[in-house]
């Protein structure tokens, strides 16, 4: 299994500012995923980050708003730019597990509140 | 367009009894279905999965059933324990890009 940590665990930010969330994995992985979980809703995939290439964004998410870095096989960052209260969510990173179950391991999440 | 649906936002079950969590999907392009459990302030943790070519998979107290004709799957927990109280998410994996599509979750409460 993979152990994933995220920083910060939570933050309260002002409208118009930006926050960078870090995701660290204890093993090398090819694909990392960034999700958002808005209050009372399911997880929504923001983008897939592969090392050495541009992140692939899902419909409704753009690089200018959610720039992602993937400098190596164990680390990624997601920036939430020019925040508004609608960005208040839990942001989660995950990696795909090896094996036949095809599941993903998740970090503990970053709880963001935008005022 | 919600491709994976969990229509029960919450479920309350007596300790020791069976918990049945349901999930429906609309897309036939999924190759795996997964169940995750989530406690507050933690990320989801994987419970059990099932391939689209199977109809049942069992792991200890957890069994997942897949009915492809009805596009329905369910998670059975027997016997239910207090530690099972959590939010359960159903997810389906697209075989084209490995993307997971998630349901909205069902909050399971196990009553002592």
XYZ file of C-alpha atoms in Angstrom, chain A residues 18-88:
71
model
C -4.345 31.421 -3.930
C -3.452 28.301 -1.993
C -1.017 25.556 -2.967
C -1.702 22.059 -1.655
C 1.124 19.559 -1.486
C 0.823 15.802 -1.898
C 3.664 13.466 -0.959
C 3.700 9.706 -1.590
C 6.061 7.259 0.087
C 6.714 5.355 -3.138
C 7.172 6.166 -6.807
C 3.939 6.270 -8.759
C 3.170 7.087 -12.346
C -0.285 8.574 -12.036
C -1.531 10.938 -9.355
C -5.045 12.264 -9.189
C -6.551 15.380 -7.695
C -10.168 15.378 -6.535
C -12.551 17.874 -5.037
C -15.379 17.005 -2.673
C -17.785 19.861 -2.173
C -19.997 19.799 0.913
C -22.529 16.977 0.745
C -21.413 15.862 -2.699
C -19.396 13.078 -4.240
C -15.767 13.197 -5.248
C -15.109 14.923 -8.555
C -11.887 14.384 -10.456
C -10.106 17.654 -11.211
C -7.121 16.336 -13.134
C -4.674 13.510 -13.619
C -1.007 14.347 -13.156
C 1.677 12.253 -14.799
C 5.320 12.963 -14.164
C 7.015 14.675 -17.055
C 3.890 15.760 -18.868
C 1.114 18.297 -18.594
C -1.769 17.413 -16.331
C -4.972 16.262 -17.980
C -7.967 18.253 -16.782
C -11.541 17.065 -16.610
C -14.453 18.964 -18.057
C -15.177 22.066 -16.014
C -11.636 22.458 -14.680
C -8.915 24.569 -16.288
C -5.205 24.961 -15.773
C -5.417 28.684 -15.039
C -7.669 28.038 -12.065
C -6.045 24.791 -10.863
C -2.391 24.695 -11.960
C -0.705 21.416 -11.102
C 2.950 20.536 -10.795
C 4.439 17.035 -10.878
C 8.195 17.462 -10.536
C 8.954 13.837 -9.684
C 7.361 10.438 -9.092
C 6.566 11.020 -5.414
C 5.269 14.587 -5.265
C 2.617 16.855 -6.740
C 1.034 20.209 -5.979
C -2.366 21.637 -6.770
C -2.917 25.385 -6.611
C -6.383 26.823 -6.189
C -6.071 30.280 -7.759
C -8.070 33.459 -7.244
C -10.292 31.716 -4.743
C -13.971 32.381 -4.186
C -16.327 30.922 -1.558
C -17.450 28.356 -4.152
C -13.970 26.809 -3.932
C -14.608 25.796 -0.337
